[in-house]
mmCIF file with all atom_site columns, C-alpha atoms in Angstrom:
data_model
loop_
_atom_site.group_PDB
_atom_site.id
_atom_site.type_symbol
_atom_site.label_atom_id
_atom_site.label_alt_id
_atom_site.label_comp_id
_atom_site.label_asym_id
_atom_site.label_entity_id
_atom_site.label_seq_id
_atom_site.pdbx_PDB_ins_code
_atom_site.Cartn_x
_atom_site.Cartn_y
_atom_site.Cartn_z
_atom_site.occupancy
_atom_site.B_iso_or_equiv
_atom_site.pdbx_formal_charge
_atom_site.auth_seq_id
_atom_site.auth_comp_id
_atom_site.auth_asym_id
_atom_site.auth_atom_id
_atom_site.pdbx_PDB_model_num
ATOM 1   C CA . UNK A 1 1   ? 51.409  15.463  -25.567 1.00 50.00 ? 28  UNK A CA 1
ATOM 2   C CA . UNK A 1 2   ? 49.488  17.651  -23.763 1.00 55.00 ? 29  UNK A CA 1
ATOM 3   C CA . UNK A 1 3   ? 46.929  17.793  -26.302 1.00 52.00 ? 30  UNK A CA 1
ATOM 4   C CA . UNK A 1 4   ? 47.082  13.893  -26.251 1.00 54.00 ? 31  UNK A CA 1
ATOM 5   C CA . UNK A 1 5   ? 46.351  14.054  -22.551 1.00 52.00 ? 32  UNK A CA 1
ATOM 6   C CA . UNK A 1 6   ? 43.380  16.704  -23.368 1.00 54.00 ? 33  UNK A CA 1
ATOM 7   C CA . UNK A 1 7   ? 41.807  14.139  -25.750 1.00 54.00 ? 34  UNK A CA 1
ATOM 8   C CA . UNK A 1 8   ? 42.310  11.004  -23.544 1.00 57.00 ? 35  UNK A CA 1
ATOM 9   C CA . UNK A 1 9   ? 40.939  12.889  -20.012 1.00 62.00 ? 36  UNK A CA 1
ATOM 10  C CA . UNK A 1 10  ? 37.829  15.240  -21.282 1.00 62.00 ? 37  UNK A CA 1
ATOM 11  C CA . UNK A 1 11  ? 35.415  11.686  -22.675 1.00 76.00 ? 38  UNK A CA 1
ATOM 12  C CA . UNK A 1 12  ? 36.685  10.979  -18.744 1.00 74.00 ? 39  UNK A CA 1
ATOM 13  C CA . UNK A 1 13  ? 35.507  13.900  -17.652 1.00 71.00 ? 40  UNK A CA 1
ATOM 14  C CA . UNK A 1 14  ? 31.630  13.429  -19.867 1.00 79.00 ? 41  UNK A CA 1
ATOM 15  C CA . UNK A 1 15  ? 31.472  10.022  -18.417 1.00 79.00 ? 42  UNK A CA 1
ATOM 16  C CA . UNK A 1 16  ? 31.596  10.672  -15.101 1.00 75.00 ? 43  UNK A CA 1
ATOM 17  C CA . UNK A 1 17  ? 29.495  13.540  -15.363 1.00 69.00 ? 44  UNK A CA 1
ATOM 18  C CA . UNK A 1 18  ? 27.688  11.720  -16.671 1.00 72.00 ? 45  UNK A CA 1
ATOM 19  C CA . UNK A 1 19  ? 27.736  8.862   -14.640 1.00 72.00 ? 46  UNK A CA 1
ATOM 20  C CA . UNK A 1 20  ? 27.070  11.740  -11.227 1.00 73.00 ? 47  UNK A CA 1
ATOM 21  C CA . UNK A 1 21  ? 24.114  13.112  -13.669 1.00 68.00 ? 48  UNK A CA 1
ATOM 22  C CA . UNK A 1 22  ? 22.781  9.417   -14.015 1.00 68.00 ? 49  UNK A CA 1
ATOM 23  C CA . UNK A 1 23  ? 22.623  9.041   -10.362 1.00 72.00 ? 50  UNK A CA 1
ATOM 24  C CA . UNK A 1 24  ? 21.103  11.498  -8.830  1.00 68.00 ? 51  UNK A CA 1
ATOM 25  C CA . UNK A 1 25  ? 18.224  11.435  -11.377 1.00 74.00 ? 52  UNK A CA 1
ATOM 26  C CA . UNK A 1 26  ? 17.491  7.421   -10.111 1.00 72.00 ? 53  UNK A CA 1
ATOM 27  C CA . UNK A 1 27  ? 17.704  9.101   -7.059  1.00 66.00 ? 54  UNK A CA 1
ATOM 28  C CA . UNK A 1 28  ? 14.905  11.302  -7.329  1.00 62.00 ? 55  UNK A CA 1
ATOM 29  C CA . UNK A 1 29  ? 13.024  9.327   -8.841  1.00 66.00 ? 56  UNK A CA 1
ATOM 30  C CA . UNK A 1 30  ? 13.572  6.731   -6.007  1.00 64.00 ? 57  UNK A CA 1
ATOM 31  C CA . UNK A 1 31  ? 12.843  9.431   -3.996  1.00 61.00 ? 58  UNK A CA 1
ATOM 32  C CA . UNK A 1 32  ? 9.437   10.845  -5.590  1.00 64.00 ? 59  UNK A CA 1
ATOM 33  C CA . UNK A 1 33  ? 7.750   7.323   -5.906  1.00 59.00 ? 60  UNK A CA 1
ATOM 34  C CA . UNK A 1 34  ? 8.244   7.209   -2.189  1.00 58.00 ? 61  UNK A CA 1
ATOM 35  C CA . UNK A 1 35  ? 7.123   10.054  -1.411  1.00 50.00 ? 62  UNK A CA 1
ATOM 36  C CA . UNK A 1 36  ? 4.003   9.340   -3.782  1.00 45.00 ? 63  UNK A CA 1
ATOM 37  C CA . UNK A 1 37  ? 3.170   6.443   -2.045  1.00 42.00 ? 64  UNK A CA 1
ATOM 38  C CA . UNK A 1 38  ? 3.593   8.118   1.191   1.00 40.00 ? 65  UNK A CA 1
ATOM 39  C CA . UNK A 1 39  ? 0.836   10.181  0.537   1.00 39.00 ? 66  UNK A CA 1
ATOM 40  C CA . UNK A 1 40  ? -1.942  7.537   -0.845  1.00 39.00 ? 67  UNK A CA 1
ATOM 41  C CA . UNK A 1 41  ? -2.381  6.685   3.300   1.00 37.00 ? 68  UNK A CA 1
ATOM 42  C CA . UNK A 1 42  ? -3.933  8.563   5.388   1.00 34.00 ? 69  UNK A CA 1
ATOM 43  C CA . UNK A 1 43  ? -2.636  6.293   9.013   1.00 35.00 ? 70  UNK A CA 1
ATOM 44  C CA . UNK A 1 44  ? 0.380   5.049   8.355   1.00 32.00 ? 71  UNK A CA 1
ATOM 45  C CA . UNK A 1 45  ? 1.194   1.045   9.628   1.00 34.00 ? 72  UNK A CA 1
ATOM 46  C CA . UNK A 1 46  ? 3.185   -0.028  11.507  1.00 32.00 ? 73  UNK A CA 1
ATOM 47  C CA . UNK A 1 47  ? 5.452   -2.794  8.872   1.00 33.00 ? 74  UNK A CA 1
ATOM 48  C CA . UNK A 1 48  ? 6.595   -6.006  9.944   1.00 34.00 ? 75  UNK A CA 1
ATOM 49  C CA . UNK A 1 49  ? 10.411  -5.204  7.931   1.00 31.00 ? 76  UNK A CA 1
ATOM 50  C CA . UNK A 1 50  ? 13.324  -4.067  9.406   1.00 29.00 ? 77  UNK A CA 1
ATOM 51  C CA . UNK A 1 51  ? 16.572  -2.668  8.299   1.00 32.00 ? 78  UNK A CA 1
ATOM 52  C CA . UNK A 1 52  ? 18.971  -4.977  11.268  1.00 34.00 ? 79  UNK A CA 1
ATOM 53  C CA . UNK A 1 53  ? 21.705  -6.513  10.657  1.00 35.00 ? 80  UNK A CA 1
ATOM 54  C CA . UNK A 1 54  ? 21.430  -8.660  13.740  1.00 38.00 ? 81  UNK A CA 1
ATOM 55  C CA . UNK A 1 55  ? 18.805  -11.607 12.669  1.00 38.00 ? 82  UNK A CA 1
ATOM 56  C CA . UNK A 1 56  ? 18.492  -11.951 16.775  1.00 41.00 ? 83  UNK A CA 1
ATOM 57  C CA . UNK A 1 57  ? 17.363  -8.132  16.733  1.00 37.00 ? 84  UNK A CA 1
ATOM 58  C CA . UNK A 1 58  ? 15.463  -8.555  13.298  1.00 39.00 ? 85  UNK A CA 1
ATOM 59  C CA . UNK A 1 59  ? 13.293  -11.895 15.227  1.00 46.00 ? 86  UNK A CA 1
ATOM 60  C CA . UNK A 1 60  ? 12.982  -9.682  17.952  1.00 42.00 ? 87  UNK A CA 1
ATOM 61  C CA . UNK A 1 61  ? 11.943  -7.044  16.295  1.00 47.00 ? 88  UNK A CA 1
ATOM 62  C CA . UNK A 1 62  ? 8.727   -8.512  14.498  1.00 51.00 ? 89  UNK A CA 1
ATOM 63  C CA . UNK A 1 63  ? 7.586   -10.120 17.161  1.00 54.00 ? 90  UNK A CA 1
ATOM 64  C CA . UNK A 1 64  ? 7.327   -7.061  19.314  1.00 54.00 ? 91  UNK A CA 1
ATOM 65  C CA . UNK A 1 65  ? 5.423   -5.681  15.745  1.00 56.00 ? 92  UNK A CA 1
ATOM 66  C CA . UNK A 1 66  ? 3.396   -8.631  15.727  1.00 70.00 ? 93  UNK A CA 1
ATOM 67  C CA . UNK A 1 67  ? 2.530   -8.647  18.461  1.00 76.00 ? 94  UNK A CA 1
ATOM 68  C CA . UNK A 1 68  ? 0.812   -4.088  18.467  1.00 92.00 ? 95  UNK A CA 1
ATOM 69  C CA . UNK A 1 69  ? -0.661  -5.294  14.689  1.00 95.00 ? 96  UNK A CA 1
ATOM 70  C CA . UNK A 1 70  ? -2.654  -7.280  13.884  1.00 96.00 ? 97  UNK A CA 1
ATOM 71  C CA . UNK A 1 71  ? -3.685  -8.692  9.884   1.00 96.00 ? 98  UNK A CA 1
ATOM 72  C CA . UNK A 1 72  ? -6.531  -8.268  7.870   1.00 97.00 ? 99  UNK A CA 1
ATOM 73  C CA . UNK A 1 73  ? -6.725  -11.547 4.710   1.00 97.00 ? 100 UNK A CA 1
ATOM 74  C CA . UNK A 1 74  ? -8.795  -11.988 1.830   1.00 96.00 ? 101 UNK A CA 1
ATOM 75  C CA . UNK A 1 75  ? -10.241 -12.063 -1.656  1.00 94.00 ? 102 UNK A CA 1
ATOM 76  C CA . UNK A 1 76  ? -12.004 -9.320  -3.464  1.00 92.00 ? 103 UNK A CA 1
ATOM 77  C CA . UNK A 1 77  ? -15.088 -10.209 -5.719  1.00 88.00 ? 104 UNK A CA 1
ATOM 78  C CA . UNK A 1 78  ? -15.854 -7.589  -9.848  1.00 88.00 ? 105 UNK A CA 1
ATOM 79  C CA . UNK A 1 79  ? -18.601 -8.405  -11.586 1.00 85.00 ? 106 UNK A CA 1
ATOM 80  C CA . UNK A 1 80  ? -16.151 -9.125  -14.531 1.00 86.00 ? 107 UNK A CA 1
ATOM 81  C CA . UNK A 1 81  ? -13.715 -10.600 -16.330 1.00 85.00 ? 108 UNK A CA 1
ATOM 82  C CA . UNK A 1 82  ? -10.843 -8.320  -14.628 1.00 91.00 ? 109 UNK A CA 1
ATOM 83  C CA . UNK A 1 83  ? -10.430 -6.465  -11.826 1.00 94.00 ? 110 UNK A CA 1
ATOM 84  C CA . UNK A 1 84  ? -10.262 -2.419  -13.222 1.00 95.00 ? 111 UNK A CA 1
ATOM 85  C CA . UNK A 1 85  ? -6.985  -1.278  -13.413 1.00 96.00 ? 112 UNK A CA 1
ATOM 86  C CA . UNK A 1 86  ? -8.209  1.537   -10.722 1.00 96.00 ? 113 UNK A CA 1
ATOM 87  C CA . UNK A 1 87  ? -9.799  -1.784  -8.143  1.00 96.00 ? 114 UNK A CA 1
ATOM 88  C CA . UNK A 1 88  ? -8.611  -1.436  -4.299  1.00 96.00 ? 115 UNK A CA 1
ATOM 89  C CA . UNK A 1 89  ? -9.113  -3.342  -1.399  1.00 97.00 ? 116 UNK A CA 1
ATOM 90  C CA . UNK A 1 90  ? -9.073  -1.187  1.968   1.00 97.00 ? 117 UNK A CA 1
ATOM 91  C CA . UNK A 1 91  ? -9.501  -1.679  5.291   1.00 97.00 ? 118 UNK A CA 1
ATOM 92  C CA . UNK A 1 92  ? -10.805 1.779   6.329   1.00 96.00 ? 119 UNK A CA 1
ATOM 93  C CA . UNK A 1 93  ? -11.740 3.011   8.937   1.00 94.00 ? 120 UNK A CA 1
ATOM 94  C CA . UNK A 1 94  ? -14.987 2.495   11.202  1.00 94.00 ? 121 UNK A CA 1
ATOM 95  C CA . UNK A 1 95  ? -16.798 5.403   12.037  1.00 91.00 ? 122 UNK A CA 1
ATOM 96  C CA . UNK A 1 96  ? -15.658 7.749   9.061   1.00 93.00 ? 123 UNK A CA 1
ATOM 97  C CA . UNK A 1 97  ? -15.175 5.267   6.639   1.00 93.00 ? 124 UNK A CA 1
ATOM 98  C CA . UNK A 1 98  ? -11.464 7.302   5.903   1.00 94.00 ? 125 UNK A CA 1
ATOM 99  C CA . UNK A 1 99  ? -8.886  4.947   4.017   1.00 95.00 ? 126 UNK A CA 1
ATOM 100 C CA . UNK A 1 100 ? -6.582  3.252   6.532   1.00 95.00 ? 127 UNK A CA 1
ATOM 101 C CA . UNK A 1 101 ? -4.618  1.307   3.913   1.00 96.00 ? 128 UNK A CA 1
ATOM 102 C CA . UNK A 1 102 ? -5.003  -0.116  0.619   1.00 96.00 ? 129 UNK A CA 1
ATOM 103 C CA . UNK A 1 103 ? -3.860  -3.290  -1.373  1.00 96.00 ? 130 UNK A CA 1
ATOM 104 C CA . UNK A 1 104 ? -3.223  -2.479  -4.786  1.00 95.00 ? 131 UNK A CA 1
ATOM 105 C CA . UNK A 1 105 ? -1.899  -5.587  -6.406  1.00 95.00 ? 132 UNK A CA 1
ATOM 106 C CA . UNK A 1 106 ? -4.307  -6.396  -8.230  1.00 93.00 ? 133 UNK A CA 1
ATOM 107 C CA . UNK A 1 107 ? -5.971  -4.056  -10.428 1.00 94.00 ? 134 UNK A CA 1
ATOM 108 C CA . UNK A 1 108 ? -5.226  -5.300  -13.657 1.00 94.00 ? 135 UNK A CA 1
ATOM 109 C CA . UNK A 1 109 ? -5.226  -8.493  -13.149 1.00 94.00 ? 136 UNK A CA 1
ATOM 110 C CA . UNK A 1 110 ? -7.974  -11.273 -14.101 1.00 90.00 ? 137 UNK A CA 1
ATOM 111 C CA . UNK A 1 111 ? -8.700  -14.248 -12.012 1.00 85.00 ? 138 UNK A CA 1
ATOM 112 C CA . UNK A 1 112 ? -9.363  -14.553 -8.603  1.00 84.00 ? 139 UNK A CA 1
ATOM 113 C CA . UNK A 1 113 ? -6.750  -12.562 -6.501  1.00 90.00 ? 140 UNK A CA 1
ATOM 114 C CA . UNK A 1 114 ? -6.157  -12.102 -2.871  1.00 94.00 ? 141 UNK A CA 1
ATOM 115 C CA . UNK A 1 115 ? -5.073  -9.286  0.032   1.00 95.00 ? 142 UNK A CA 1
ATOM 116 C CA . UNK A 1 116 ? -2.986  -9.093  3.413   1.00 96.00 ? 143 UNK A CA 1
ATOM 117 C CA . UNK A 1 117 ? -3.345  -5.430  4.976   1.00 96.00 ? 144 UNK A CA 1
ATOM 118 C CA . UNK A 1 118 ? -1.470  -5.526  8.434   1.00 96.00 ? 145 UNK A CA 1
ATOM 119 C CA . UNK A 1 119 ? -3.125  -3.233  10.990  1.00 96.00 ? 146 UNK A CA 1
ATOM 120 C CA . UNK A 1 120 ? -3.632  -1.579  14.660  1.00 95.00 ? 147 UNK A CA 1
ATOM 121 C CA . UNK A 1 121 ? -6.239  -2.988  15.705  1.00 95.00 ? 148 UNK A CA 1
ATOM 122 C CA . UNK A 1 122 ? -9.051  -2.074  15.644  1.00 95.00 ? 149 UNK A CA 1
ATOM 123 C CA . UNK A 1 123 ? -12.419 -1.994  14.847  1.00 97.00 ? 150 UNK A CA 1
ATOM 124 C CA . UNK A 1 124 ? -13.263 -1.650  10.687  1.00 98.00 ? 151 UNK A CA 1
ATOM 125 C CA . UNK A 1 125 ? -14.813 -2.410  7.755   1.00 97.00 ? 152 UNK A CA 1
ATOM 126 C CA . UNK A 1 126 ? -13.430 -3.678  4.528   1.00 98.00 ? 153 UNK A CA 1
ATOM 127 C CA . UNK A 1 127 ? -14.032 -2.433  1.070   1.00 96.00 ? 154 UNK A CA 1
ATOM 128 C CA . UNK A 1 128 ? -13.165 -2.729  -2.786  1.00 95.00 ? 155 UNK A CA 1
ATOM 129 C CA . UNK A 1 129 ? -12.956 0.218   -4.476  1.00 96.00 ? 156 UNK A CA 1
ATOM 130 C CA . UNK A 1 130 ? -12.822 1.609   -8.152  1.00 94.00 ? 157 UNK A CA 1
ATOM 131 C CA . UNK A 1 131 ? -13.797 4.494   -9.863  1.00 92.00 ? 158 UNK A CA 1
ATOM 132 C CA . UNK A 1 132 ? -16.417 5.812   -7.616  1.00 89.00 ? 159 UNK A CA 1
ATOM 133 C CA . UNK A 1 133 ? -17.627 2.541   -7.075  1.00 91.00 ? 160 UNK A CA 1
ATOM 134 C CA . UNK A 1 134 ? -17.319 0.918   -3.446  1.00 93.00 ? 161 UNK A CA 1
ATOM 135 C CA . UNK A 1 135 ? -18.182 -2.524  -2.650  1.00 92.00 ? 162 UNK A CA 1
ATOM 136 C CA . UNK A 1 136 ? -17.915 -3.851  0.926   1.00 94.00 ? 163 UNK A CA 1
ATOM 137 C CA . UNK A 1 137 ? -17.659 -6.976  3.221   1.00 95.00 ? 164 UNK A CA 1
ATOM 138 C CA . UNK A 1 138 ? -21.578 -7.300  4.165   1.00 92.00 ? 165 UNK A CA 1
ATOM 139 C CA . UNK A 1 139 ? -23.588 -10.628 4.774   1.00 89.00 ? 166 UNK A CA 1
ATOM 140 C CA . UNK A 1 140 ? -24.668 -10.617 0.908   1.00 87.00 ? 167 UNK A CA 1
ATOM 141 C CA . UNK A 1 141 ? -20.625 -11.788 -0.166  1.00 89.00 ? 168 UNK A CA 1
ATOM 142 C CA . UNK A 1 142 ? -19.698 -13.550 3.929   1.00 91.00 ? 169 UNK A CA 1
ATOM 143 C CA . UNK A 1 143 ? -22.628 -16.186 3.390   1.00 86.00 ? 170 UNK A CA 1
ATOM 144 C CA . UNK A 1 144 ? -21.644 -15.747 -0.122  1.00 84.00 ? 171 UNK A CA 1
ATOM 145 C CA . UNK A 1 145 ? -24.732 -14.839 -2.133  1.00 80.00 ? 172 UNK A CA 1
ATOM 146 C CA . UNK A 1 146 ? -22.973 -13.842 -4.371  1.00 76.00 ? 173 UNK A CA 1
ATOM 147 C CA . UNK A 1 147 ? -22.123 -16.878 -5.728  1.00 77.00 ? 174 UNK A CA 1
ATOM 148 C CA . UNK A 1 148 ? -26.590 -18.380 -5.928  1.00 73.00 ? 175 UNK A CA 1
ATOM 149 C CA . UNK A 1 149 ? -29.472 -17.749 -8.222  1.00 59.00 ? 176 UNK A CA 1
ATOM 150 C CA . UNK A 1 150 ? -31.779 -17.518 -5.387  1.00 56.00 ? 177 UNK A CA 1
ATOM 151 C CA . UNK A 1 151 ? -29.399 -14.658 -3.826  1.00 57.00 ? 178 UNK A CA 1
ATOM 152 C CA . UNK A 1 152 ? -31.835 -11.813 -2.060  1.00 65.00 ? 179 UNK A CA 1
ATOM 153 C CA . UNK A 1 153 ? -29.920 -9.476  -4.218  1.00 70.00 ? 180 UNK A CA 1
ATOM 154 C CA . UNK A 1 154 ? -33.347 -6.873  -3.388  1.00 77.00 ? 181 UNK A CA 1
ATOM 155 C CA . UNK A 1 155 ? -32.862 -7.615  0.554   1.00 78.00 ? 182 UNK A CA 1
ATOM 156 C CA . UNK A 1 156 ? -31.232 -4.118  2.796   1.00 80.00 ? 183 UNK A CA 1
ATOM 157 C CA . UNK A 1 157 ? -30.389 -6.169  5.470   1.00 80.00 ? 184 UNK A CA 1
ATOM 158 C CA . UNK A 1 158 ? -27.534 -7.916  3.300   1.00 82.00 ? 185 UNK A CA 1
ATOM 159 C CA . UNK A 1 159 ? -26.068 -5.882  2.698   1.00 87.00 ? 186 UNK A CA 1
ATOM 160 C CA . UNK A 1 160 ? -24.534 -3.433  5.435   1.00 90.00 ? 187 UNK A CA 1
ATOM 161 C CA . UNK A 1 161 ? -21.593 -3.527  5.839   1.00 94.00 ? 188 UNK A CA 1
ATOM 162 C CA . UNK A 1 162 ? -19.784 -5.489  8.644   1.00 95.00 ? 189 UNK A CA 1
ATOM 163 C CA . UNK A 1 163 ? -17.467 -4.058  11.302  1.00 97.00 ? 190 UNK A CA 1
ATOM 164 C CA . UNK A 1 164 ? -14.462 -5.619  11.532  1.00 97.00 ? 191 UNK A CA 1
ATOM 165 C CA . UNK A 1 165 ? -12.608 -5.862  14.638  1.00 97.00 ? 192 UNK A CA 1
ATOM 166 C CA . UNK A 1 166 ? -9.064  -7.205  14.350  1.00 96.00 ? 193 UNK A CA 1
ATOM 167 C CA . UNK A 1 167 ? -6.467  -7.488  17.679  1.00 95.00 ? 194 UNK A CA 1
ATOM 168 C CA . UNK A 1 168 ? -2.946  -7.765  17.990  1.00 94.00 ? 195 UNK A CA 1
ATOM 169 C CA . UNK A 1 169 ? -1.185  -11.394 17.033  1.00 94.00 ? 196 UNK A CA 1
ATOM 170 C CA . UNK A 1 170 ? -4.662  -12.292 15.281  1.00 95.00 ? 197 UNK A CA 1
ATOM 171 C CA . UNK A 1 171 ? -5.179  -12.819 12.172  1.00 95.00 ? 198 UNK A CA 1
ATOM 172 C CA . UNK A 1 172 ? -8.582  -12.427 10.023  1.00 96.00 ? 199 UNK A CA 1
ATOM 173 C CA . UNK A 1 173 ? -9.159  -14.591 7.347   1.00 96.00 ? 200 UNK A CA 1
ATOM 174 C CA . UNK A 1 174 ? -11.348 -14.837 4.923   1.00 95.00 ? 201 UNK A CA 1
ATOM 175 C CA . UNK A 1 175 ? -12.313 -11.380 4.278   1.00 96.00 ? 202 UNK A CA 1
ATOM 176 C CA . UNK A 1 176 ? -14.610 -10.582 1.089   1.00 94.00 ? 203 UNK A CA 1
ATOM 177 C CA . UNK A 1 177 ? -14.274 -7.333  -0.463  1.00 93.00 ? 204 UNK A CA 1
ATOM 178 C CA . UNK A 1 178 ? -16.439 -6.358  -3.108  1.00 90.00 ? 205 UNK A CA 1
ATOM 179 C CA . UNK A 1 179 ? -20.817 -6.804  -2.899  1.00 89.00 ? 206 UNK A CA 1
ATOM 180 C CA . UNK A 1 180 ? -21.232 -3.966  -6.319  1.00 84.00 ? 207 UNK A CA 1
ATOM 181 C CA . UNK A 1 181 ? -24.322 -6.320  -6.878  1.00 74.00 ? 208 UNK A CA 1
ATOM 182 C CA . UNK A 1 182 ? -27.355 -3.650  -4.298  1.00 73.00 ? 209 UNK A CA 1
ATOM 183 C CA . UNK A 1 183 ? -28.368 -0.272  -6.228  1.00 72.00 ? 210 UNK A CA 1
ATOM 184 C CA . UNK A 1 184 ? -31.619 0.034   -3.933  1.00 72.00 ? 211 UNK A CA 1
ATOM 185 C CA . UNK A 1 185 ? -32.646 2.349   -6.539  1.00 74.00 ? 212 UNK A CA 1
ATOM 186 C CA . UNK A 1 186 ? -33.171 -0.800  -9.057  1.00 69.00 ? 213 UNK A CA 1
ATOM 187 C CA . UNK A 1 187 ? -34.708 -3.350  -5.714  1.00 69.00 ? 214 UNK A CA 1
#
């Protein structure tokens, strides 16, 4: 009977050990994924989500957060059938052009895609990026000149990035990024 007890408890011990090992591996992977996401952002932004269980506290927190942030919304254009796998739209620091926050949800997709990013109040540029190419939000994109056959592709004044100003509690919509068309050496 002692042998039978050993045979039964050995598989149970192995199952418990494997379970603990599996949970540990999953925890490690989730921790590393969280660290990777944090390293991709140059400056953290305030998120409108909260883990509080009290719905009244959650509503007050969301109101406080939205009162301290603004939203930038729009579409991105890429001159191809689909978006490249590394495609992203970023809100950039106006003077340094450092990435503040990026949305890469449209990477690898086809068809018209939209983005929405929450940022603190300030002056920014918006750009679509892939590889070493950057396509800004500028007059060419704002006026939808890329849609016309007589577009002013070679007129440099239409291809200067537009500075947007985000105010707390407000949403800027219709910010189309992706002027990949202008290359001065081709004009």
